[in-house]
Amino acid sequence: MKNKSKHWRIEHDDDGIIWLHFDQAKSGTNVLTEETLEELDGHLIEIEKLQPIGLIICSDKANGFIAGADVKAFSRIRKAEEAARQIRRAHAIFSRLENFSFPTVALIHGFCLGGGLELALACRYRVCRDDAATRIGLPEVRLGLFPGFGGSVRGPRLIGHIPALNMMLTGRTFSGRAARRMGLVDMAVPKRQFLTAARHMVLARPQPHRPTWLQRLPASGFLRPLVAALMEREVRKKANPTHYPAPFSLIEHWEKHIDSEDDMYASEVERVSKLITSDTAQNLIRIFLLQEQLKSQGRQSDFKAQRVHVIGGGVMGGDIAAWCALQGLHVTLQDRAPEMLSRAMGRAHGLFRKKLKQPRLVRDAFDRLMPDCGGTGIPKADVVIEAIFENVEAKQGLYQQLEPQLKKDALLCTNTSSIPLEVLNQALKNPRRLVGLHFFNPVAKMQLIEIVSAGNTDPEAARDAAAFALQINRLPLPVKSSPGFLVNRILMPYLLEAVELLEEGIPAPAIDQAATDFGMPMGPIELADTVGLDICLAVADKLAESLPVTVPEKLRTMVKKGRLGRKSGSGFYRYAKGKPQKPALAKGFIPPPGLADGMILCMLNEAVACLREGIVADADLLDAGVVFGTGFAPFRGGPMHYIRSQDPESMRALVQKQEKKRPGRFAADAGWDEVLE
Ligand code: NAI
C-alpha cells in the first residue's frame, strides 16, 4: 500500500500513534473522491492489523482538513443506482474507521465540510484549531442534498437531535469555538497546542462526547412527530418543497428511521442517491461549479492590493470602503461632504460589529478605514474606486484631477451603473486604464461584481480588477461596456413588465406570488421597492435611450410623489419596520394563466440578446452572473440553462405568444433561432 499511495501518507511516532496525513495529489484542496476514499480504505485495513496506540487523521494542505466530497463527480452521476453504490462504499469505509478498538482523532484546521466532517464524525474524537480559518459544517442542503456519508446518523448521535437537524437543514458552518460549544469537536485550541491536544486525546482516552438527556429527548416517540412538524413549518418559510425537496426529505428520514441506525443508513442511501440525480440538485451543483468558474476569472492575474482609496462616501462608496476594510485592506474614504463620511463610518462600524463580533477585531478593522477629505490616500493607493454621483461631467472632471496623482500601476475603477466606459475614459490621458467595478447594493450581501471593459480598456487592467474582486471575497464577472451591462439589463425588462401588469390591474401580491412560485427569491414588485423606485427609474430611463424599453408612467408618478419604496416607507407596498404590508388577495381571485411565464420570458429574452451581443463570454458565465446578480431561481440552473432544459417547441410557442400578446412591449430577440436550434 505504501508505495502505491498517492494521496495519503503514514507516519509512526514514538508513542506508537499512527498519523495518517491526507494530501491529495494534484489538488490544492483535499476532497473525497472515489480514488482518495479507496486509498483511505486500503490504509485503514493495514492500520487495523497493526493495532496502534491510536490513529490521528490530519491534512497536509494549508487551506484545511477536507472540503467535502467531490462535487464535480456528483455532476457526472446520471443514475441513482450508481450514487447508491458510492454511498454504500463510503458507509463501509467510515464504519471500518468507527469500529476501531483504539482511539481515533480527526485533527481539523481550515475547512472541514460535508464528507470531510462526516469522516471526522466517524472518529472517536475531534480536535480543531481555534482560529478564523476554521469552518466546520454539513452544507449539503445548499446543493439540494443532505449528508449521505453517515452524517445524518452520527450528527444527531453526537450533538443531539435539534442541533444536528438545524445544522443540516440550514447548511450553516461553525467556527472552532462554536463547534466546541455544540460538542461537535472535543477541543478547539490555538495552533501551538494543536498536535499536543490530538496526542493527549489518544493517550488520555477521555469519555467521548454524548448529548445530554434533553438533547436526546426530541426523538422519543411522543415528541418526534411534533418536532418534525415544527421543523417542517420552519423550513417551509424559506423553501418551497417542490423546488427544494432535500430538507423535507431529511426531516422525514429522521422522523421515520431514527430508532434504528441500520434503517437510517439504508434510508440515507436511498434518499440521497435519489436526490443527487434530481434536476434541483444537478442545477444547484451546476451553480456551485459556476461559482468556481467565476472565481477562476479572478485568478488570471496575481495582482494584490494593500491600499484602496474610495472617492464618494454615499450609499455605495461608503459601503465599498467598509467592505474592503473588513477584508483586511487599508482604506481611505474621500467625500466632499464630511457629513457623508461620518455617516459611512457609522455604517461601517455596524458592519464590523455584525461580521466580526470580537471587539479586538472590530477595532482593528476600524483602524484600517480612514476618512480622508483631502484625498491624501490617492498617491499611495493600489486601487482607486470612484463612486460619486452618476454624472458624466462630475466623473470626468474628477478623473482629470486624479490621473496625475495616481501611482504608476494603480488600478483606476468606476462604480458607474449606467455610463458607458468609453465616454468616461475620454477624460483620461491614458483611457486604457479605467475599468468598471460594478458593485451591487447592498454591497455586503451581493456577491457579484461586474468587471466592465470598453473596447479600448487594457485587458490586463480588467484582469487585475477581477483579481481584486476575488481578493475582497467577491465573484468577478467580466462584461462588455454596454447599457445596463449584464445584470441590470436582464433584470429591468422583468421589473418593468411587472409594473405594467400592475397598471393592467393585477394585484401586486399576485404578481409577486407568481414570480416566487417560479422560484425567484423575491417578487419583482417587492424587489423594485427594495432597490428603490428612483434607482429603477434612473436605470430604466438610461436603458430606454438605447434599447427598446418602455418606462411605465406609474413608475414615474410614484417617484414624483416621493414614494421611493422601502427606504421611504412606501412604494408599491407600505412598509412597517422594513417589512412590506401586502394586502390580501380578494376571495376567489384567480391569477391570469401564464402570469409568471410572461415576466420570466422578458428576462430570458434579454439573456438571449446579451449572449448574441457578446456582453459576456459564454452562456455559463451569463447564467452565473444572472443567478448571483439577480437571484434568478438557482435550482433552475440559470436562464440559458433553463431555456435549454425546456422543450424547444414549447419555448418557441411561448415566445410567439408573448409577442402577440404584448405588441410594442415584447419583441423576440434575433438570438432565439440559434438558441432553439
Ligand atoms: P450617492 O448619491 O449616495 O453618493 C455619492 C457621493 O459622492 C455623495 O456622498 C457625494 O457627496 C459624493 N461626491 C460627489 N462628487 C464628489 C467629488 N467630486 N469628490 C468627492 N465626493 C463626491 O450615490 P450612490 O448611490 O452611492 O452612487 C454612487 C455611484 O455608484 C454612482 O455612479 C451609481 O451609479 C453607482 N451605483 C449605485 C448603486 C445604487 O444602488 N445606489 C448600485 C451600483 C452602482
PDB file of N, CA, C and O in Angstrom, residues 71-98:
ATOM      1  N   VAL A  71     -17.610  17.363  -5.640  1.00  0.00           N
ATOM      2  CA  VAL A  71     -18.853  17.909  -6.206  1.00  0.00           C
ATOM      3  C   VAL A  71     -18.879  17.753  -7.736  1.00  0.00           C
ATOM      4  O   VAL A  71     -19.919  17.518  -8.334  1.00  0.00           O
ATOM      5  N   LYS A  72     -17.691  17.864  -8.348  1.00  0.00           N
ATOM      6  CA  LYS A  72     -17.630  17.700  -9.815  1.00  0.00           C
ATOM      7  C   LYS A  72     -18.126  16.313 -10.213  1.00  0.00           C
ATOM      8  O   LYS A  72     -18.832  16.147 -11.205  1.00  0.00           O
ATOM      9  N   ALA A  73     -17.727  15.318  -9.412  1.00  0.00           N
ATOM     10  CA  ALA A  73     -18.145  13.944  -9.728  1.00  0.00           C
ATOM     11  C   ALA A  73     -19.668  13.797  -9.580  1.00  0.00           C
ATOM     12  O   ALA A  73     -20.295  13.049 -10.323  1.00  0.00           O
ATOM     13  N   PHE A  74     -20.253  14.539  -8.639  1.00  0.00           N
ATOM     14  CA  PHE A  74     -21.718  14.490  -8.465  1.00  0.00           C
ATOM     15  C   PHE A  74     -22.411  14.852  -9.783  1.00  0.00           C
ATOM     16  O   PHE A  74     -23.442  14.317 -10.129  1.00  0.00           O
ATOM     17  N   SER A  75     -21.816  15.841 -10.470  1.00  0.00           N
ATOM     18  CA  SER A  75     -22.494  16.331 -11.678  1.00  0.00           C
ATOM     19  C   SER A  75     -22.428  15.300 -12.797  1.00  0.00           C
ATOM     20  O   SER A  75     -23.123  15.425 -13.792  1.00  0.00           O
ATOM     21  N   ARG A  76     -21.576  14.295 -12.640  1.00  0.00           N
ATOM     22  CA  ARG A  76     -21.492  13.270 -13.698  1.00  0.00           C
ATOM     23  C   ARG A  76     -22.370  12.062 -13.391  1.00  0.00           C
ATOM     24  O   ARG A  76     -22.533  11.183 -14.219  1.00  0.00           O
ATOM     25  N   ILE A  77     -22.927  12.025 -12.177  1.00  0.00           N
ATOM     26  CA  ILE A  77     -23.760  10.867 -11.820  1.00  0.00           C
ATOM     27  C   ILE A  77     -25.109  10.981 -12.517  1.00  0.00           C
ATOM     28  O   ILE A  77     -25.811  11.980 -12.363  1.00  0.00           O
ATOM     29  N   ARG A  78     -25.456   9.986 -13.298  1.00  0.00           N
ATOM     30  CA  ARG A  78     -26.729  10.028 -14.022  1.00  0.00           C
ATOM     31  C   ARG A  78     -27.772   9.112 -13.391  1.00  0.00           C
ATOM     32  O   ARG A  78     -28.954   9.347 -13.471  1.00  0.00           O
ATOM     33  N   LYS A  79     -27.288   8.014 -12.788  1.00  0.00           N
ATOM     34  CA  LYS A  79     -28.245   7.013 -12.294  1.00  0.00           C
ATOM     35  C   LYS A  79     -28.200   6.919 -10.772  1.00  0.00           C
ATOM     36  O   LYS A  79     -27.113   6.902 -10.176  1.00  0.00           O
ATOM     37  N   ALA A  80     -29.382   6.805 -10.174  1.00  0.00           N
ATOM     38  CA  ALA A  80     -29.453   6.701  -8.718  1.00  0.00           C
ATOM     39  C   ALA A  80     -28.693   5.463  -8.221  1.00  0.00           C
ATOM     40  O   ALA A  80     -28.055   5.502  -7.163  1.00  0.00           O
ATOM     41  N   GLU A  81     -28.709   4.372  -8.994  1.00  0.00           N
ATOM     42  CA  GLU A  81     -28.016   3.141  -8.545  1.00  0.00           C
ATOM     43  C   GLU A  81     -26.512   3.391  -8.411  1.00  0.00           C
ATOM     44  O   GLU A  81     -25.862   2.847  -7.516  1.00  0.00           O
ATOM     45  N   GLU A  82     -25.969   4.205  -9.316  1.00  0.00           N
ATOM     46  CA  GLU A  82     -24.540   4.496  -9.263  1.00  0.00           C
ATOM     47  C   GLU A  82     -24.228   5.299  -7.988  1.00  0.00           C
ATOM     48  O   GLU A  82     -23.260   5.021  -7.280  1.00  0.00           O
ATOM     49  N   ALA A  83     -25.075   6.281  -7.706  1.00  0.00           N
ATOM     50  CA  ALA A  83     -24.884   7.076  -6.493  1.00  0.00           C
ATOM     51  C   ALA A  83     -24.998   6.168  -5.270  1.00  0.00           C
ATOM     52  O   ALA A  83     -24.190   6.255  -4.337  1.00  0.00           O
ATOM     53  N   ALA A  84     -25.981   5.270  -5.287  1.00  0.00           N
ATOM     54  CA  ALA A  84     -26.205   4.384  -4.149  1.00  0.00           C
ATOM     55  C   ALA A  84     -24.972   3.507  -3.903  1.00  0.00           C
ATOM     56  O   ALA A  84     -24.551   3.308  -2.757  1.00  0.00           O
ATOM     57  N   ARG A  85     -24.377   3.025  -4.990  1.00  0.00           N
ATOM     58  CA  ARG A  85     -23.178   2.175  -4.846  1.00  0.00           C
ATOM     59  C   ARG A  85     -22.058   2.968  -4.148  1.00  0.00           C
ATOM     60  O   ARG A  85     -21.429   2.488  -3.207  1.00  0.00           O
ATOM     61  N   GLN A  86     -21.858   4.207  -4.580  1.00  0.00           N
ATOM     62  CA  GLN A  86     -20.775   5.014  -4.000  1.00  0.00           C
ATOM     63  C   GLN A  86     -21.055   5.338  -2.529  1.00  0.00           C
ATOM     64  O   GLN A  86     -20.147   5.353  -1.702  1.00  0.00           O
ATOM     65  N   ILE A  87     -22.314   5.610  -2.234  1.00  0.00           N
ATOM     66  CA  ILE A  87     -22.652   5.960  -0.846  1.00  0.00           C
ATOM     67  C   ILE A  87     -22.449   4.734   0.060  1.00  0.00           C
ATOM     68  O   ILE A  87     -21.864   4.841   1.145  1.00  0.00           O
ATOM     69  N   ARG A  88     -22.875   3.578  -0.407  1.00  0.00           N
ATOM     70  CA  ARG A  88     -22.697   2.351   0.400  1.00  0.00           C
ATOM     71  C   ARG A  88     -21.224   2.106   0.675  1.00  0.00           C
ATOM     72  O   ARG A  88     -20.828   1.710   1.762  1.00  0.00           O
ATOM     73  N   ARG A  89     -20.407   2.365  -0.326  1.00  0.00           N
ATOM     74  CA  ARG A  89     -18.959   2.156  -0.193  1.00  0.00           C
ATOM     75  C   ARG A  89     -18.406   3.100   0.894  1.00  0.00           C
ATOM     76  O   ARG A  89     -17.655   2.685   1.761  1.00  0.00           O
ATOM     77  N   ALA A  90     -18.827   4.364   0.836  1.00  0.00           N
ATOM     78  CA  ALA A  90     -18.348   5.325   1.851  1.00  0.00           C
ATOM     79  C   ALA A  90     -18.827   4.886   3.231  1.00  0.00           C
ATOM     80  O   ALA A  90     -18.069   4.968   4.218  1.00  0.00           O
ATOM     81  N   HIS A  91     -20.057   4.398   3.315  1.00  0.00           N
ATOM     82  CA  HIS A  91     -20.564   3.904   4.606  1.00  0.00           C
ATOM     83  C   HIS A  91     -19.661   2.804   5.153  1.00  0.00           C
ATOM     84  O   HIS A  91     -19.306   2.802   6.334  1.00  0.00           O
ATOM     85  N   ALA A  92     -19.284   1.884   4.274  1.00  0.00           N
ATOM     86  CA  ALA A  92     -18.477   0.742   4.717  1.00  0.00           C
ATOM     87  C   ALA A  92     -17.112   1.226   5.226  1.00  0.00           C
ATOM     88  O   ALA A  92     -16.625   0.778   6.270  1.00  0.00           O
ATOM     89  N   ILE A  93     -16.525   2.164   4.492  1.00  0.00           N
ATOM     90  CA  ILE A  93     -15.182   2.650   4.875  1.00  0.00           C
ATOM     91  C   ILE A  93     -15.252   3.399   6.213  1.00  0.00           C
ATOM     92  O   ILE A  93     -14.448   3.186   7.109  1.00  0.00           O
ATOM     93  N   PHE A  94     -16.253   4.268   6.337  1.00  0.00           N
ATOM     94  CA  PHE A  94     -16.356   5.054   7.571  1.00  0.00           C
ATOM     95  C   PHE A  94     -16.706   4.161   8.759  1.00  0.00           C
ATOM     96  O   PHE A  94     -16.282   4.424   9.881  1.00  0.00           O
ATOM     97  N   SER A  95     -17.479   3.100   8.518  1.00  0.00           N
ATOM     98  CA  SER A  95     -17.800   2.282   9.698  1.00  0.00           C
ATOM     99  C   SER A  95     -16.596   1.427  10.082  1.00  0.00           C
ATOM    100  O   SER A  95     -16.417   1.114  11.259  1.00  0.00           O
ATOM    101  N   ARG A  96     -15.731   1.102   9.113  1.00  0.00           N
ATOM    102  CA  ARG A  96     -14.474   0.429   9.493  1.00  0.00           C
ATOM    103  C   ARG A  96     -13.694   1.331  10.466  1.00  0.00           C
ATOM    104  O   ARG A  96     -13.230   0.901  11.507  1.00  0.00           O
ATOM    105  N   LEU A  97     -13.623   2.614  10.106  1.00  0.00           N
ATOM    106  CA  LEU A  97     -12.904   3.583  10.944  1.00  0.00           C
ATOM    107  C   LEU A  97     -13.578   3.707  12.316  1.00  0.00           C
ATOM    108  O   LEU A  97     -12.908   3.700  13.358  1.00  0.00           O
ATOM    109  N   GLU A  98     -14.871   3.779  12.289  1.00  0.00           N
ATOM    110  CA  GLU A  98     -15.613   3.965  13.541  1.00  0.00           C
ATOM    111  C   GLU A  98     -15.437   2.779  14.497  1.00  0.00           C
ATOM    112  O   GLU A  98     -15.407   2.952  15.716  1.00  0.00           O
TER     113      GLU A  98
END
